[in-house]
mmCIF file of C-alpha atoms in Angstrom:
data_model
loop_
_atom_site.group_PDB
_atom_site.id
_atom_site.type_symbol
_atom_site.label_atom_id
_atom_site.label_comp_id
_atom_site.label_asym_id
_atom_site.label_seq_id
_atom_site.Cartn_x
_atom_site.Cartn_y
_atom_site.Cartn_z
ATOM 1 C CA MET A 894 -39.571 -1.886 9.378
ATOM 2 C CA THR A 895 -36.347 -0.225 8.242
ATOM 3 C CA ASN A 896 -33.829 -2.410 6.503
ATOM 4 C CA LYS A 897 -30.709 -2.063 8.656
ATOM 5 C CA LEU A 898 -28.388 -3.120 5.856
ATOM 6 C CA ALA A 899 -29.884 -0.468 3.578
ATOM 7 C CA SER A 900 -29.644 2.338 6.139
ATOM 8 C CA THR A 901 -26.222 1.509 7.609
ATOM 9 C CA PRO A 902 -23.503 0.394 5.206
ATOM 10 C CA SER A 903 -21.696 -2.750 6.304
ATOM 11 C CA THR A 904 -18.698 -4.556 4.932
ATOM 12 C CA LEU A 905 -19.049 -8.007 3.449
ATOM 13 C CA LEU A 906 -16.945 -9.320 6.307
ATOM 14 C CA GLU A 907 -19.342 -7.822 8.867
ATOM 15 C CA ILE A 908 -22.391 -9.181 7.053
ATOM 16 C CA ALA A 909 -20.777 -12.630 7.146
ATOM 17 C CA GLY A 910 -20.201 -12.287 10.893
ATOM 18 C CA GLY A 911 -16.416 -12.109 10.687
ATOM 19 C CA GLN A 912 -13.792 -9.627 11.756
ATOM 20 C CA PHE A 913 -10.185 -8.833 10.988
ATOM 21 C CA ASP A 914 -7.427 -10.033 13.290
ATOM 22 C CA THR A 915 -5.690 -7.671 15.718
ATOM 23 C CA LEU A 916 -2.312 -6.394 14.600
ATOM 24 C CA ASP A 917 0.612 -8.189 16.233
ATOM 25 C CA TRP A 918 3.958 -6.470 15.583
ATOM 26 C CA SER A 919 5.815 -9.672 16.466
ATOM 27 C CA ASN A 920 4.031 -11.455 13.623
ATOM 28 C CA CYS A 921 4.149 -8.868 10.844
ATOM 29 C CA ALA A 922 6.197 -7.489 7.994
ATOM 30 C CA VAL A 923 5.826 -4.016 6.482
ATOM 31 C CA VAL A 924 5.655 -3.430 2.732
ATOM 32 C CA PHE A 925 6.203 0.062 1.288
ATOM 33 C CA ILE A 926 4.947 0.216 -2.294
ATOM 34 C CA ASP A 927 6.294 2.515 -5.005
ATOM 35 C CA TYR A 928 7.317 5.582 -3.004
ATOM 36 C CA GLN A 929 9.271 6.735 -6.037
ATOM 37 C CA ASN A 930 10.260 10.045 -7.591
ATOM 38 C CA GLU A 931 7.814 9.453 -10.451
ATOM 39 C CA TYR A 932 5.024 10.401 -8.021
ATOM 40 C CA VAL A 933 6.798 13.484 -6.683
ATOM 41 C CA ASP A 934 8.289 15.374 -9.603
ATOM 42 C CA GLY A 935 7.845 12.905 -12.436
ATOM 43 C CA ALA A 936 4.947 12.235 -14.802
ATOM 44 C CA MET A 937 2.380 11.563 -12.057
ATOM 45 C CA PRO A 938 2.881 13.972 -9.138
ATOM 46 C CA LEU A 939 0.351 13.304 -6.382
ATOM 47 C CA GLY A 940 0.461 16.806 -4.902
ATOM 48 C CA GLN A 941 -0.425 17.529 -1.300
ATOM 49 C CA ALA A 942 -2.099 14.160 -0.802
ATOM 50 C CA GLY A 943 1.154 12.513 -1.807
ATOM 51 C CA THR A 944 3.152 14.773 0.490
ATOM 52 C CA ASN A 945 0.889 13.930 3.423
ATOM 53 C CA ALA A 946 1.130 10.223 2.647
ATOM 54 C CA ILE A 947 4.920 10.408 2.537
ATOM 55 C CA GLU A 948 5.037 12.133 5.929
ATOM 56 C CA ASN A 949 2.904 9.367 7.406
ATOM 57 C CA ALA A 950 4.938 6.674 5.678
ATOM 58 C CA ARG A 951 8.056 8.096 7.303
ATOM 59 C CA LEU A 952 6.438 7.761 10.732
ATOM 60 C CA LEU A 953 5.451 4.191 9.912
ATOM 61 C CA LEU A 954 8.972 3.399 8.709
ATOM 62 C CA ASP A 955 10.468 4.747 11.926
ATOM 63 C CA LYS A 956 8.035 2.629 13.949
ATOM 64 C CA ALA A 957 8.781 -0.501 11.931
ATOM 65 C CA ARG A 958 12.508 -0.003 12.437
ATOM 66 C CA LYS A 959 12.041 0.351 16.187
ATOM 67 C CA GLN A 960 9.980 -2.848 16.199
ATOM 68 C CA ASN A 961 12.748 -4.620 14.258
ATOM 69 C CA VAL A 962 10.304 -6.223 11.837
ATOM 70 C CA PRO A 963 11.072 -7.222 8.238
ATOM 71 C CA ILE A 964 10.765 -4.186 5.962
ATOM 72 C CA PHE A 965 10.333 -4.454 2.208
ATOM 73 C CA HIS A 966 10.598 -1.523 -0.199
ATOM 74 C CA ILE A 967 8.913 -2.117 -3.569
ATOM 75 C CA ALA A 968 9.984 -0.153 -6.643
ATOM 76 C CA HIS A 969 8.178 -0.321 -9.970
ATOM 77 C CA HIS A 970 10.248 -0.462 -13.166
ATOM 78 C CA GLY A 971 8.769 -0.078 -16.637
ATOM 79 C CA ALA A 972 10.428 -0.288 -20.019
ATOM 80 C CA ASP A 973 13.575 1.682 -20.840
ATOM 81 C CA ASN A 974 11.770 3.752 -23.467
ATOM 82 C CA GLY A 975 11.660 7.171 -21.862
ATOM 83 C CA ASN A 976 8.123 6.729 -20.526
ATOM 84 C CA VAL A 977 6.952 6.374 -16.916
ATOM 85 C CA PHE A 978 9.150 4.338 -14.564
ATOM 86 C CA ASP A 979 11.980 4.142 -17.068
ATOM 87 C CA PRO A 980 14.646 2.176 -15.150
ATOM 88 C CA LEU A 981 17.327 4.411 -16.700
ATOM 89 C CA SER A 982 15.688 7.475 -15.148
ATOM 90 C CA SER A 983 16.052 8.828 -11.618
ATOM 91 C CA ASN A 984 12.245 8.745 -11.424
ATOM 92 C CA VAL A 985 12.373 5.074 -10.422
ATOM 93 C CA GLU A 986 14.493 5.874 -7.374
ATOM 94 C CA ILE A 987 12.869 5.624 -3.951
ATOM 95 C CA ILE A 988 12.261 9.099 -2.546
ATOM 96 C CA ALA A 989 14.847 10.582 -0.194
ATOM 97 C CA GLU A 990 12.550 10.587 2.845
ATOM 98 C CA LEU A 991 12.071 6.809 2.686
ATOM 99 C CA GLN A 992 15.484 5.597 1.569
ATOM 100 C CA PRO A 993 16.043 1.975 2.632
ATOM 101 C CA LYS A 994 18.738 0.964 5.070
ATOM 102 C CA ASP A 995 21.181 -1.774 4.098
ATOM 103 C CA SER A 996 19.303 -4.268 6.266
ATOM 104 C CA GLU A 997 16.037 -3.658 4.408
ATOM 105 C CA THR A 998 15.056 -5.480 1.242
ATOM 106 C CA VAL A 999 14.361 -3.653 -2.019
ATOM 107 C CA ILE A 1000 12.280 -5.565 -4.544
ATOM 108 C CA VAL A 1001 11.793 -4.452 -8.146
ATOM 109 C CA LYS A 1002 8.490 -5.316 -9.755
ATOM 110 C CA LYS A 1003 7.148 -4.911 -13.262
ATOM 111 C CA ASN A 1004 3.453 -5.447 -12.531
ATOM 112 C CA PRO A 1005 0.958 -3.752 -10.187
ATOM 113 C CA ASN A 1006 0.899 -6.797 -7.887
ATOM 114 C CA ALA A 1007 4.091 -6.729 -5.802
ATOM 115 C CA PHE A 1008 3.956 -10.511 -5.389
ATOM 116 C CA HIS A 1009 3.823 -11.292 -9.115
ATOM 117 C CA ASP A 1010 7.138 -12.667 -10.373
ATOM 118 C CA THR A 1011 9.031 -11.407 -7.300
ATOM 119 C CA GLN A 1012 10.448 -12.952 -4.122
ATOM 120 C CA LEU A 1013 8.116 -11.043 -1.794
ATOM 121 C CA GLN A 1014 5.927 -14.002 -0.789
ATOM 122 C CA ALA A 1015 8.908 -16.291 -0.241
ATOM 123 C CA LEU A 1016 10.781 -13.733 1.848
ATOM 124 C CA ILE A 1017 7.823 -12.950 4.115
ATOM 125 C CA SER A 1018 7.095 -16.642 4.539
ATOM 126 C CA ALA A 1019 10.763 -17.341 5.281
ATOM 127 C CA ALA A 1020 10.610 -14.690 8.007
ATOM 128 C CA GLN A 1021 7.644 -16.649 9.433
ATOM 129 C CA LYS A 1022 5.321 -13.637 9.411
ATOM 130 C CA GLN A 1023 1.587 -14.011 8.854
ATOM 131 C CA GLN A 1024 0.542 -10.347 8.907
ATOM 132 C CA ILE A 1025 1.502 -7.566 6.496
ATOM 133 C CA ILE A 1026 1.161 -3.819 6.879
ATOM 134 C CA PHE A 1027 0.897 -2.133 3.476
ATOM 135 C CA ALA A 1028 1.386 1.514 2.551
ATOM 136 C CA GLY A 1029 2.144 3.188 -0.741
ATOM 137 C CA PHE A 1030 1.238 4.547 -4.141
ATOM 138 C CA MET A 1031 -1.213 4.351 -5.814
ATOM 139 C CA SER A 1032 -4.226 3.450 -3.718
ATOM 140 C CA HIS A 1033 -6.342 2.060 -6.552
ATOM 141 C CA MET A 1034 -3.546 0.389 -8.491
ATOM 142 C CA CYS A 1035 -0.456 -1.230 -6.960
ATOM 143 C CA VAL A 1036 -1.603 -1.007 -3.348
ATOM 144 C CA SER A 1037 -4.975 -2.597 -4.123
ATOM 145 C CA SER A 1038 -3.483 -5.236 -6.418
ATOM 146 C CA SER A 1039 -0.877 -6.265 -3.861
ATOM 147 C CA VAL A 1040 -3.296 -6.379 -0.925
ATOM 148 C CA LYS A 1041 -5.744 -8.541 -2.859
ATOM 149 C CA ALA A 1042 -2.912 -10.871 -3.854
ATOM 150 C CA ALA A 1043 -1.824 -11.117 -0.208
ATOM 151 C CA PHE A 1044 -5.362 -12.194 0.677
ATOM 152 C CA ASP A 1045 -5.268 -14.938 -1.948
ATOM 153 C CA LEU A 1046 -1.902 -16.083 -0.578
ATOM 154 C CA GLY A 1047 -3.321 -16.436 2.925
ATOM 155 C CA PHE A 1048 -1.770 -13.422 4.633
ATOM 156 C CA ASP A 1049 -3.652 -11.131 7.012
ATOM 157 C CA SER A 1050 -3.336 -7.563 5.777
ATOM 158 C CA PHE A 1051 -3.515 -4.102 7.293
ATOM 159 C CA VAL A 1052 -3.475 -0.994 5.090
ATOM 160 C CA CYS A 1053 -2.173 2.274 6.494
ATOM 161 C CA HIS A 1054 -4.764 4.298 4.632
ATOM 162 C CA ASP A 1055 -3.373 7.776 5.324
ATOM 163 C CA ALA A 1056 0.046 6.732 4.049
ATOM 164 C CA CYS A 1057 -1.499 5.942 0.650
ATOM 165 C CA ALA A 1058 -2.529 8.306 -2.132
ATOM 166 C CA THR A 1059 -3.556 8.340 -5.767
ATOM 167 C CA ARG A 1060 -4.417 10.721 -8.609
ATOM 168 C CA ASP A 1061 -7.484 12.019 -10.442
ATOM 169 C CA LEU A 1062 -8.910 9.572 -12.981
ATOM 170 C CA PRO A 1063 -11.309 9.945 -15.908
ATOM 171 C CA ASP A 1064 -14.634 8.135 -15.769
ATOM 172 C CA TYR A 1065 -16.239 6.420 -18.748
ATOM 173 C CA LYS A 1066 -17.401 9.828 -20.034
ATOM 174 C CA LYS A 1067 -13.872 11.231 -19.664
ATOM 175 C CA GLU A 1068 -15.025 13.399 -16.773
ATOM 176 C CA LYS A 1069 -12.802 13.765 -13.731
ATOM 177 C CA ILE A 1070 -13.162 11.643 -10.644
ATOM 178 C CA SER A 1071 -11.156 13.331 -7.898
ATOM 179 C CA ALA A 1072 -8.149 11.663 -6.327
ATOM 180 C CA ASP A 1073 -9.863 11.882 -2.938
ATOM 181 C CA THR A 1074 -12.834 9.911 -4.253
ATOM 182 C CA ILE A 1075 -10.630 7.345 -5.967
ATOM 183 C CA HIS A 1076 -8.598 6.882 -2.786
ATOM 184 C CA ALA A 1077 -11.640 6.591 -0.517
ATOM 185 C CA THR A 1078 -13.295 4.106 -2.866
ATOM 186 C CA ALA A 1079 -10.158 1.980 -3.173
ATOM 187 C CA MET A 1080 -9.753 1.847 0.596
ATOM 188 C CA ALA A 1081 -13.439 0.987 1.113
ATOM 189 C CA ALA A 1082 -13.169 -1.842 -1.414
ATOM 190 C CA LEU A 1083 -10.200 -3.309 0.432
ATOM 191 C CA GLN A 1084 -11.899 -2.986 3.813
ATOM 192 C CA ASP A 1085 -14.958 -4.801 2.473
ATOM 193 C CA ARG A 1086 -13.084 -8.109 2.765
ATOM 194 C CA PHE A 1087 -9.369 -7.984 1.994
ATOM 195 C CA ALA A 1088 -7.716 -5.867 4.700
ATOM 196 C CA ALA A 1089 -8.228 -3.891 7.868
ATOM 197 C CA LEU A 1090 -7.726 -0.156 7.481
ATOM 198 C CA VAL A 1091 -5.514 1.499 10.085
ATOM 199 C CA ALA A 1092 -4.336 5.094 10.540
ATOM 200 C CA THR A 1093 -0.716 6.048 11.010
ATOM 201 C CA ASP A 1094 -1.394 7.272 14.553
ATOM 202 C CA GLU A 1095 -2.870 3.903 15.489
ATOM 203 C CA LEU A 1096 0.177 2.051 14.184
ATOM 204 C CA VAL A 1097 2.784 4.392 15.636
ATOM 205 C CA ASN A 1098 1.170 4.304 19.065
ATOM 206 C CA SER A 1099 0.418 0.586 19.129
#
């Protein structure tokens, strides 16, 4: 007899007999993570994958504004030493396509997890929202860290996977793992238990 689990990959949530909740725009906030110049023309340009993600993020932002839900823009700041995310550099600025409106909250973070040492949890809770839609850079780093933290804090998360992107990484032998593989793996790891994956089209047309 064929082992179904061996032949057909399943998420941990599916194996446990669970499922993610259905998205409810009236009960959600949207968090845009690190759409900053550093990833466009700074030290870590994400190329075409980044461009595609930005285009989708713009569609998601337009949808969120029409739904009149709380919108949070996260910006990473490093040390003022001339390296990546130097707060004295224009590279920390949010890209032109996704500039926040005055009614939208901008939160500066210094760690991958957007909830760590910030007001993000308190502000979403104060808005009485239980669900969060996440999108941003980079898939394996700040997006993953923030989504996993949201899970620990009791939120229900949805990740707009085609509005996220990342870069090539070296493996333990210093050989390249492609950005596409890193992104796909990061998204699969989140879907295993932490968040439902949704496409931009699904969100915009929901």
